[in-house]
CSV table of C-alpha atoms and ligand atoms in Angstrom, one decimal:
chain,number,residue,atom,x,y,z
V,1,UNK,CA,176.1,137.2,47.8
V,2,UNK,CA,177.2,135.0,50.7
V,3,UNK,CA,174.3,132.9,52.5
V,4,UNK,CA,174.3,131.2,56.2
V,5,UNK,CA,171.9,129.2,56.9
V,6,UNK,CA,171.0,129.1,60.8
V,7,UNK,CA,169.2,126.5,62.9
V,8,UNK,CA,168.4,127.4,66.5
V,9,UNK,CA,167.1,126.5,69.8
V,10,UNK,CA,170.5,124.6,71.3
V,11,UNK,CA,173.3,126.0,73.9
V,12,UNK,CA,175.9,126.1,72.7
V,13,UNK,CA,179.2,124.0,74.2
V,14,UNK,CA,182.7,123.5,73.1
V,15,UNK,CA,185.9,125.1,72.5
V,16,UNK,CA,187.3,128.1,70.2
V,17,UNK,CA,190.8,129.0,69.6
V,18,UNK,CA,190.8,132.7,69.2
V,19,UNK,CA,192.3,134.2,66.0
V,20,UNK,CA,194.6,137.0,65.7
V,21,UNK,CA,193.7,141.2,66.3
V,22,UNK,CA,192.3,142.0,62.6
V,23,UNK,CA,192.5,146.1,63.4
V,24,UNK,CA,195.8,145.0,65.1
V,25,UNK,CA,197.0,143.3,61.9
V,26,UNK,CA,196.0,145.5,58.9
V,27,UNK,CA,197.8,148.4,60.7
V,28,UNK,CA,201.1,146.6,62.2
V,29,UNK,CA,200.9,144.5,57.9
V,30,UNK,CA,201.4,148.8,56.9
V,31,UNK,CA,204.0,148.8,59.7
V,32,UNK,CA,206.1,146.7,56.6
V,33,UNK,CA,206.2,150.3,54.6
V,34,UNK,CA,208.9,151.9,56.5
V,35,UNK,CA,211.5,149.2,56.5
V,36,UNK,CA,213.2,147.5,53.2
V,37,UNK,CA,214.3,144.9,55.9
V,38,UNK,CA,211.8,141.5,56.3
V,39,UNK,CA,208.9,141.9,58.7
V,40,UNK,CA,207.9,138.7,59.7
V,41,UNK,CA,204.2,138.1,61.3
V,42,UNK,CA,202.4,135.3,62.4
V,43,UNK,CA,199.2,134.8,64.4
V,44,UNK,CA,197.6,137.4,61.7
V,45,UNK,CA,193.9,136.0,60.9
V,46,UNK,CA,192.3,134.3,57.5
V,47,UNK,CA,190.3,137.1,56.3
V,48,UNK,CA,189.2,139.2,53.3
V,49,UNK,CA,191.0,142.1,54.6
V,50,UNK,CA,193.7,140.8,55.2
V,51,UNK,CA,194.2,139.7,52.0
V,52,UNK,CA,193.0,143.5,50.6
V,53,UNK,CA,195.7,145.1,52.3
V,54,UNK,CA,198.1,142.1,51.1
V,55,UNK,CA,197.0,143.1,47.6
V,56,UNK,CA,197.2,146.9,48.8
V,57,UNK,CA,200.7,146.6,49.7
V,58,UNK,CA,201.9,143.9,46.9
V,59,UNK,CA,200.5,146.9,44.2
V,60,UNK,CA,202.9,148.9,45.3
V,61,UNK,CA,205.7,146.8,45.0
V,62,UNK,CA,206.2,145.4,48.3
V,63,UNK,CA,207.1,141.2,48.3
V,64,UNK,CA,204.2,140.0,50.6
V,65,UNK,CA,204.0,136.3,50.8
V,66,UNK,CA,201.9,134.0,53.2
V,67,UNK,CA,204.7,131.5,54.4
V,68,UNK,CA,202.3,129.2,56.4
V,69,UNK,CA,199.0,129.1,57.9
V,70,UNK,CA,198.9,133.1,60.2
V,71,UNK,CA,202.4,133.3,58.5
V,72,UNK,CA,202.8,136.6,56.8
V,73,UNK,CA,206.2,138.2,55.2
V,74,UNK,CA,206.4,141.4,54.3
V,75,UNK,CA,209.3,143.4,52.8
V,76,UNK,CA,209.2,146.8,51.0
V,77,UNK,CA,213.3,146.9,49.8
V,78,UNK,CA,212.0,149.6,47.6
V,79,UNK,CA,208.1,151.2,46.4
V,80,UNK,CA,207.3,151.2,42.7
V,81,UNK,CA,204.3,153.4,43.2
V,82,UNK,CA,203.0,155.1,46.7
V,83,UNK,CA,199.2,154.9,45.5
V,84,UNK,CA,196.5,153.6,47.6
V,85,UNK,CA,193.5,153.3,44.6
V,86,UNK,CA,190.0,154.3,44.8
V,87,UNK,CA,189.3,150.4,43.8
V,88,UNK,CA,190.5,148.8,46.8
V,89,UNK,CA,189.9,151.3,49.5
V,90,UNK,CA,185.7,151.6,48.8
V,91,UNK,CA,186.4,147.7,49.8
V,92,UNK,CA,188.6,148.4,52.5
V,93,UNK,CA,188.9,151.8,54.6
V,94,UNK,CA,192.0,150.7,56.7
V,95,UNK,CA,194.0,151.0,53.5
V,96,UNK,CA,193.8,154.8,54.4
V,97,UNK,CA,196.3,154.0,57.2
V,98,UNK,CA,199.3,153.5,54.0
V,99,UNK,CA,199.0,157.2,54.0
V,100,UNK,CA,200.9,158.1,57.0
V,101,UNK,CA,204.0,155.6,56.2
V,102,UNK,CA,203.8,156.1,52.7
V,103,UNK,CA,204.8,159.8,53.5
V,104,UNK,CA,208.0,159.3,56.1
V,105,UNK,CA,209.1,156.4,53.6
V,106,UNK,CA,209.1,157.8,50.0
V,107,UNK,CA,208.2,161.8,51.0
V,108,UNK,CA,204.7,161.5,48.7
V,109,UNK,CA,201.4,159.6,49.2
V,110,UNK,CA,198.4,158.9,46.5
V,111,UNK,CA,195.7,157.5,48.5
V,112,UNK,CA,191.7,158.0,47.5
V,113,UNK,CA,189.7,159.4,49.5
V,114,UNK,CA,187.5,156.5,51.4
V,115,UNK,CA,184.0,157.9,50.3
V,116,UNK,CA,180.7,156.8,52.3
V,117,UNK,CA,180.4,153.9,54.8
V,118,UNK,CA,177.1,151.7,55.9
V,119,UNK,CA,178.5,152.7,59.6
V,120,UNK,CA,178.3,156.1,59.5
V,121,UNK,CA,179.9,159.1,57.5
V,122,UNK,CA,183.3,158.3,59.0
V,123,UNK,CA,185.9,161.0,57.5
V,124,UNK,CA,189.6,161.0,57.9
V,125,UNK,CA,190.5,164.6,58.8
V,126,UNK,CA,192.3,163.8,62.0
V,127,UNK,CA,195.2,161.8,59.7
V,128,UNK,CA,195.2,164.8,57.2
V,129,UNK,CA,195.1,167.8,59.9
V,130,UNK,CA,198.1,165.5,62.0
V,131,UNK,CA,200.0,165.2,59.1
V,132,UNK,CA,199.8,169.0,57.6
V,133,UNK,CA,201.1,170.3,61.6
V,134,UNK,CA,204.1,167.5,60.6
V,135,UNK,CA,205.5,169.3,57.3
V,136,UNK,CA,203.1,167.8,54.7
V,137,UNK,CA,201.5,169.5,51.7
V,138,UNK,CA,198.2,167.1,50.9
V,139,UNK,CA,195.7,168.0,47.9
V,140,UNK,CA,192.2,166.9,47.0
V,141,UNK,CA,192.6,165.9,43.4
V,142,UNK,CA,190.0,163.5,41.8
V,143,UNK,CA,189.0,162.0,44.4
V,144,UNK,CA,192.5,161.4,45.8
V,145,UNK,CA,195.2,162.9,48.5
V,146,UNK,CA,198.0,164.1,47.1
V,147,UNK,CA,200.3,163.9,49.6
V,148,UNK,CA,204.0,165.6,49.7
V,149,UNK,CA,206.6,166.0,52.5
V,150,UNK,CA,210.3,166.5,52.5
V,151,UNK,CA,210.7,164.3,55.5
V,152,UNK,CA,208.6,164.5,58.0
V,153,UNK,CA,209.2,166.8,61.1
V,154,UNK,CA,207.6,166.0,64.9
V,155,UNK,CA,205.1,168.1,65.7
V,156,UNK,CA,202.8,168.6,68.7
V,157,UNK,CA,199.1,167.3,67.7
V,158,UNK,CA,195.9,167.5,69.1
V,159,UNK,CA,193.2,165.3,68.2
V,160,UNK,CA,190.0,167.2,68.1
V,161,UNK,CA,188.1,163.6,68.8
V,162,UNK,CA,189.6,160.0,69.5
V,163,UNK,CA,190.6,158.3,66.2
V,164,UNK,CA,192.2,155.0,66.5
V,165,UNK,CA,193.6,154.4,62.9
V,166,UNK,CA,193.9,158.1,62.9
V,167,UNK,CA,195.9,157.6,66.3
V,168,UNK,CA,197.9,154.0,64.4
V,169,UNK,CA,198.6,156.8,61.2
V,170,UNK,CA,200.7,159.5,62.6
V,171,UNK,CA,202.5,156.6,64.7
V,172,UNK,CA,203.2,155.3,62.0
V,173,UNK,CA,204.6,158.1,60.5
V,174,UNK,CA,205.6,160.4,63.4
V,175,UNK,CA,208.0,156.6,63.8
V,176,UNK,CA,210.5,158.6,60.7
V,177,UNK,CA,209.5,161.7,61.4
V,178,UNK,CA,212.7,164.3,62.1
V,179,UNK,CA,212.3,165.1,65.7
V,180,UNK,CA,209.6,164.3,68.6
V,181,UNK,CA,206.1,164.2,68.1
V,182,UNK,CA,203.6,164.3,70.4
V,183,UNK,CA,199.9,163.2,70.2
V,184,UNK,CA,197.9,164.4,72.6
V,185,UNK,CA,193.8,162.5,72.9
V,186,UNK,CA,195.6,159.3,71.0
V,187,UNK,CA,193.6,156.4,71.5
V,188,UNK,CA,194.7,154.1,73.6
V,189,UNK,CA,192.6,151.1,71.9
V,190,UNK,CA,195.0,147.7,73.1
V,191,UNK,CA,195.9,147.3,69.0
V,192,UNK,CA,197.6,151.4,68.8
V,193,UNK,CA,199.6,149.2,71.9
V,194,UNK,CA,199.9,146.0,69.6
V,195,UNK,CA,201.4,148.6,66.9
V,196,UNK,CA,203.3,150.1,69.4
V,197,UNK,CA,205.0,147.1,70.2
V,198,UNK,CA,205.7,146.1,67.0
V,199,UNK,CA,207.0,149.4,65.5
V,200,UNK,CA,209.5,149.2,68.9
V,201,UNK,CA,210.6,145.9,67.9
V,202,UNK,CA,211.6,146.9,64.5
V,203,UNK,CA,213.9,149.9,66.6
V,204,UNK,CA,210.8,153.0,66.9
V,205,UNK,CA,211.0,154.7,70.0
V,206,UNK,CA,207.7,155.3,71.2
V,207,UNK,CA,206.8,156.3,75.0
V,208,UNK,CA,203.1,156.0,76.1
V,209,UNK,CA,201.0,153.9,74.4
V,210,UNK,CA,197.7,152.8,75.9
V,211,UNK,CA,197.6,156.1,77.7
V,212,UNK,CA,195.8,159.4,76.5
V,213,UNK,CA,199.6,160.8,75.4
V,214,UNK,CA,201.8,159.0,72.7
V,215,UNK,CA,205.7,160.6,72.3
V,216,UNK,CA,207.2,159.2,69.5
V,217,UNK,CA,211.1,160.0,69.0
V,218,UNK,CA,211.9,159.4,65.1
V,219,UNK,CA,214.9,158.2,63.8
V,220,UNK,CA,216.4,157.6,60.6
V,221,UNK,CA,215.7,154.0,59.9
V,222,UNK,CA,214.0,151.1,61.0
V,223,UNK,CA,214.9,147.4,60.9
V,224,UNK,CA,213.1,144.3,60.1
V,225,UNK,CA,211.3,142.4,62.9
V,226,UNK,CA,209.5,139.3,63.7
V,227,UNK,CA,206.1,140.0,65.6
V,228,UNK,CA,203.0,138.1,66.6
V,229,UNK,CA,199.9,140.1,66.3
V,230,UNK,CA,197.5,140.0,69.2
V,231,UNK,CA,194.6,138.0,69.7
V,232,UNK,CA,191.1,139.4,68.6
V,233,UNK,CA,189.3,140.9,71.9
V,234,UNK,CA,186.2,141.7,69.4
V,235,UNK,CA,185.9,137.9,68.3
V,236,UNK,CA,187.0,136.7,71.6
V,237,UNK,CA,183.7,138.8,73.1
V,238,UNK,CA,181.3,137.7,69.9
V,239,UNK,CA,181.6,134.0,71.0
V,240,UNK,CA,180.8,134.9,74.7
V,241,UNK,CA,178.3,137.3,74.1
V,242,UNK,CA,176.8,134.4,72.1
V,243,UNK,CA,177.2,131.9,74.9
V,244,UNK,CA,175.7,134.6,77.1
V,245,UNK,CA,172.6,134.9,74.7
V,246,UNK,CA,172.2,131.4,73.8
V,247,UNK,CA,173.1,129.5,77.3
V,248,UNK,CA,175.4,126.7,77.2
V,249,UNK,CA,179.2,126.6,78.1
V,250,UNK,CA,182.1,127.3,76.4
V,251,UNK,CA,185.8,127.8,76.5
V,252,UNK,CA,188.5,130.0,74.5
V,253,UNK,CA,191.6,130.0,74.1
V,254,UNK,CA,194.5,131.8,72.7
V,255,UNK,CA,192.7,135.5,73.7
V,256,UNK,CA,194.0,138.6,76.5
V,257,UNK,CA,191.3,138.6,78.7
V,258,UNK,CA,192.8,141.9,79.5
V,259,UNK,CA,192.2,144.1,76.5
V,260,UNK,CA,188.3,143.0,77.6
V,261,UNK,CA,187.0,144.6,81.2
V,262,UNK,CA,184.5,146.5,80.1
V,263,UNK,CA,182.6,143.4,77.7
V,264,UNK,CA,183.1,140.8,80.8
V,265,UNK,CA,181.9,143.0,83.0
V,266,UNK,CA,178.9,143.5,81.1
V,267,UNK,CA,178.8,139.9,80.6
V,268,UNK,CA,178.5,138.9,84.2
V,269,UNK,CA,176.0,141.7,84.6
V,270,UNK,CA,174.0,139.9,82.3
V,271,UNK,CA,174.5,136.8,84.7
V,272,UNK,CA,176.8,134.5,82.8
V,273,UNK,CA,179.6,132.8,85.1
V,274,UNK,CA,183.5,133.9,83.6
V,275,UNK,CA,186.8,132.0,84.7
V,276,UNK,CA,189.7,134.2,83.0
V,277,UNK,CA,193.1,132.7,82.7
V,278,UNK,CA,196.7,133.9,81.4
V,279,UNK,CA,195.1,132.9,78.2
V,280,UNK,CA,192.1,131.7,78.4
V,281,UNK,CA,188.4,132.7,78.5
V,282,UNK,CA,185.2,130.0,80.0
V,283,UNK,CA,182.0,131.2,80.9
V,284,UNK,CA,178.8,129.6,81.2
V,285,UNK,CA,175.3,130.1,81.4
V,286,UNK,CA,172.2,128.7,81.9
V,287,UNK,CA,168.1,130.3,81.1
V,288,UNK,CA,167.9,133.9,80.1
V,289,UNK,CA,170.4,136.8,80.6
V,290,UNK,CA,169.2,139.5,82.2
V,291,UNK,CA,169.1,143.0,80.9
V,292,UNK,CA,171.9,145.0,80.5
V,293,UNK,CA,172.5,148.6,79.0
V,294,UNK,CA,175.7,149.3,77.4
V,295,UNK,CA,177.2,152.8,75.9
V,296,UNK,CA,179.5,153.0,73.6
V,297,UNK,CA,183.0,155.1,74.3
V,298,UNK,CA,186.5,154.8,73.1
V,299,UNK,CA,188.7,152.1,75.0
V,300,UNK,CA,188.8,151.2,78.1
V,301,UNK,CA,184.7,152.4,77.7
V,302,UNK,CA,182.0,149.6,76.0
V,303,UNK,CA,183.5,148.6,72.5
V,304,UNK,CA,180.8,149.8,69.7
V,305,UNK,CA,182.5,146.8,67.8
V,306,UNK,CA,180.4,144.8,70.9
V,307,UNK,CA,177.9,146.5,70.6
V,308,UNK,CA,175.0,144.8,67.9
V,309,UNK,CA,175.9,141.7,69.9
V,310,UNK,CA,174.5,143.1,73.5
V,311,UNK,CA,171.6,144.9,71.8
V,312,UNK,CA,171.2,140.4,70.7
V,313,UNK,CA,171.6,139.6,73.9
V,314,UNK,CA,169.1,142.0,75.4
V,315,UNK,CA,165.9,140.7,72.5
V,316,UNK,CA,166.0,138.3,74.5
V,317,UNK,CA,166.7,139.0,78.6
V,318,UNK,CA,164.5,139.4,80.8
V,319,UNK,CA,164.0,142.9,81.6
V,320,UNK,CA,164.9,146.3,79.2
V,321,UNK,CA,168.0,147.5,78.5
V,322,UNK,CA,169.0,150.8,77.1
V,323,UNK,CA,171.8,150.2,73.9
V,324,UNK,CA,173.4,153.9,73.5
V,325,UNK,CA,176.3,154.9,70.7
V,326,UNK,CA,177.8,157.4,70.9
V,327,UNK,CA,180.8,156.5,67.7
V,328,UNK,CA,179.5,156.1,64.6
V,329,UNK,CA,175.8,157.7,64.4
V,330,UNK,CA,174.7,154.8,61.4
V,331,UNK,CA,175.7,151.8,64.0
V,332,UNK,CA,172.4,150.5,64.5
V,333,UNK,CA,171.3,148.9,61.1
V,334,UNK,CA,171.2,145.6,63.0
V,335,UNK,CA,168.0,146.6,65.2
V,336,UNK,CA,165.8,146.6,62.2
V,337,UNK,CA,166.8,143.6,61.2
V,338,UNK,CA,166.1,141.7,65.0
V,339,UNK,CA,163.0,143.1,64.5
V,340,UNK,CA,161.8,140.8,61.5
V,341,UNK,CA,163.4,137.8,64.1
V,342,UNK,CA,160.2,139.2,66.7
V,343,UNK,CA,162.7,141.4,68.7
V,344,UNK,CA,160.9,144.4,71.1
V,345,UNK,CA,162.9,147.6,70.0
V,346,UNK,CA,162.1,151.4,69.9
V,347,UNK,CA,164.9,153.5,68.5
V,348,UNK,CA,165.0,156.7,70.3
V,349,UNK,CA,167.8,158.9,68.8
V,350,UNK,CA,171.5,157.0,69.3
V,351,UNK,CA,170.2,154.2,71.3
V,352,UNK,CA,167.8,151.3,71.2
V,353,UNK,CA,165.2,150.5,74.0
V,354,UNK,CA,165.3,147.0,73.8
V,355,UNK,CA,162.7,144.9,76.4
V,356,UNK,CA,163.4,141.1,76.4
V,357,UNK,CA,160.4,138.5,74.4
V,358,UNK,CA,160.8,135.1,75.2
V,359,UNK,CA,160.9,133.6,72.2
V,360,UNK,CA,162.4,134.9,68.7
V,361,UNK,CA,161.1,133.1,65.6
V,362,UNK,CA,163.3,132.5,62.6
V,363,UNK,CA,163.7,134.7,59.3
V,364,UNK,CA,165.4,135.8,56.6
V,365,UNK,CA,167.6,138.6,57.6
V,366,UNK,CA,170.8,140.6,56.1
V,367,UNK,CA,173.9,141.0,57.6
V,368,UNK,CA,174.6,145.1,58.0
V,369,UNK,CA,177.8,145.7,58.9
V,370,UNK,CA,180.9,142.8,60.3
V,371,UNK,CA,180.2,143.2,63.9
V,372,UNK,CA,176.4,143.1,63.3
V,373,UNK,CA,175.9,140.1,61.2
V,374,UNK,CA,178.0,137.5,64.5
V,375,UNK,CA,175.3,138.0,66.7
V,376,UNK,CA,172.3,137.5,64.5
V,377,UNK,CA,173.4,134.3,63.4
V,378,UNK,CA,174.2,132.5,66.2
V,379,UNK,CA,171.5,133.6,68.5
V,380,UNK,CA,168.7,131.2,69.5
V,381,UNK,CA,165.1,131.9,68.1
V,382,UNK,CA,163.5,130.7,71.3
V,383,UNK,CA,163.7,129.2,74.4
I,1,EPU,N1,186.2,160.4,62.9
I,1,EPU,C1,186.7,161.6,62.4
I,1,EPU,N2,187.7,162.1,62.0
I,1,EPU,C2,189.0,161.3,61.4
I,1,EPU,C3,188.3,160.2,61.8
I,1,EPU,C4,187.4,159.8,63.0
I,1,EPU,O1,185.8,162.5,62.5
I,1,EPU,O2,189.6,162.0,60.6
I,1,EPU,C5,185.5,159.7,63.6
I,1,EPU,C6,184.6,158.8,62.7
I,1,EPU,O3,183.7,158.9,62.1
I,1,EPU,C7,183.9,158.0,64.0
I,1,EPU,C8,185.1,158.6,65.3
I,1,EPU,O4,185.8,159.6,64.7
I,1,EPU,O5,183.0,159.0,64.2
I,1,EPU,C9,186.0,157.0,65.9
I,1,EPU,O6,186.4,156.7,64.5
I,1,EPU,P1,187.4,156.0,64.5
I,1,EPU,O7,188.7,156.7,63.4
I,1,EPU,O8,188.0,155.6,65.9
I,1,EPU,O9,187.3,154.9,63.8
I,1,EPU,P2,188.2,153.7,62.9
I,1,EPU,O10,189.7,154.4,63.1
I,1,EPU,O11,187.8,153.9,61.5
I,1,EPU,C10,188.9,151.7,63.8
I,1,EPU,C11,188.0,150.3,63.8
I,1,EPU,C12,186.8,150.0,64.0
I,1,EPU,C13,186.2,150.5,64.7
I,1,EPU,C14,186.2,151.9,65.6
I,1,EPU,C15,186.1,152.3,66.7
I,1,EPU,C16,189.9,149.4,62.9
I,1,EPU,C17,190.6,149.4,60.8
I,1,EPU,N3,189.2,149.9,62.3
I,1,EPU,O12,188.4,152.3,62.7
I,1,EPU,O13,186.5,148.4,63.7
I,1,EPU,O14,184.8,150.2,64.8
I,1,EPU,O15,187.8,152.1,65.5
I,1,EPU,O16,186.5,151.0,68.0
I,1,EPU,O17,190.6,149.7,63.7
I,1,EPU,C18,185.6,147.1,62.6
I,1,EPU,O18,186.3,146.1,63.4
I,1,EPU,O19,183.9,146.3,62.4
I,1,EPU,C19,185.4,148.3,62.9
I,1,EPU,C20,184.6,149.1,61.8
């Protein structure tokens, strides 16, 4: 098992170039399924999930090459096998993003149902409901969603709740459907907008991405494109939260400051001084941060992917903060790990009440999910 050994006790100083966004790169890679022509992506982060997506697309017959660092070439001249097997889907839930584009391009798809997840149940009923409204028949057979459609038809789809990959899956499918699709109660996350930009560069007709209503006028075919993936706003926010927690002076480059409003506001409330430029952010923080309460919400609200980082900040803040999770029902496991470092945290339903302490102590802890492992590493055990 991978281990990180961290010796704390010093402020953070330095400059970091932020990677491309994982949660934009994954759906954008799936856009390659919609065209027989090449999709050339740049600023793709070097991550296991990206490698898993490349493997999944490769197994379907898509040509996938990493040309140079950060650049991926994808070409789906034909799709030999429109299947996403359990072995890959269980390691990466975002694999379900192939369902919409496979149905749109091949008229069929066999995608494993993702199963359980550490942070919550995370069902995909909204993806399925939307595709059914577009004329697909979807059956559950031996743990797989077996989907068929002659040609998907545009439809008005009102989603029961705001879902990021659900919105993306349906947008991907609608790009090649016959007629107009209206997605209501759509996710407004910057990654949804980035996917829409890439699809538009491929010739799709999309309006309203970034708002709650997205209109997609289906086209017969899409072309290739060259596209640069947006910067990762959560990686950016994680470094900023680390600096605000441990103190110090950090400069982040290749970022998209506009995608981070809620996070920046909370960091300023915690006492950090933040300066933003066109594509950079500088943060300076001294002494203990002030306690700030956060409540997660779909974009433009405070991101669930930043919740753990702010709980870590609260453990050493002056005062008491209430951290409330509203998106995932089990995304508080880091609270128990932080308690092992000496944090003062009381759980109250979906909230953690955190009273800052002067000093944390180093201890062995477990990385409970991707976003929860960052802050535990950055924490400074003692002032
Ligand atoms: N939901 C349903 N039915 C659905 C879809 C979602 O009930 O059909 C529920 C989920 O269970 C959850 C809520 O809706 O309670 C929101 O989930 P959403 O679908 O928006 O999450 P996701 O698309 O599976 C993406 C990110 C997550 C991020 C969430 C929320 C990707 C690949 N993943 O997940 O990122 O936390 O949106 O912003 O884009 C991470 O990067 O560590 C991560 C978990």
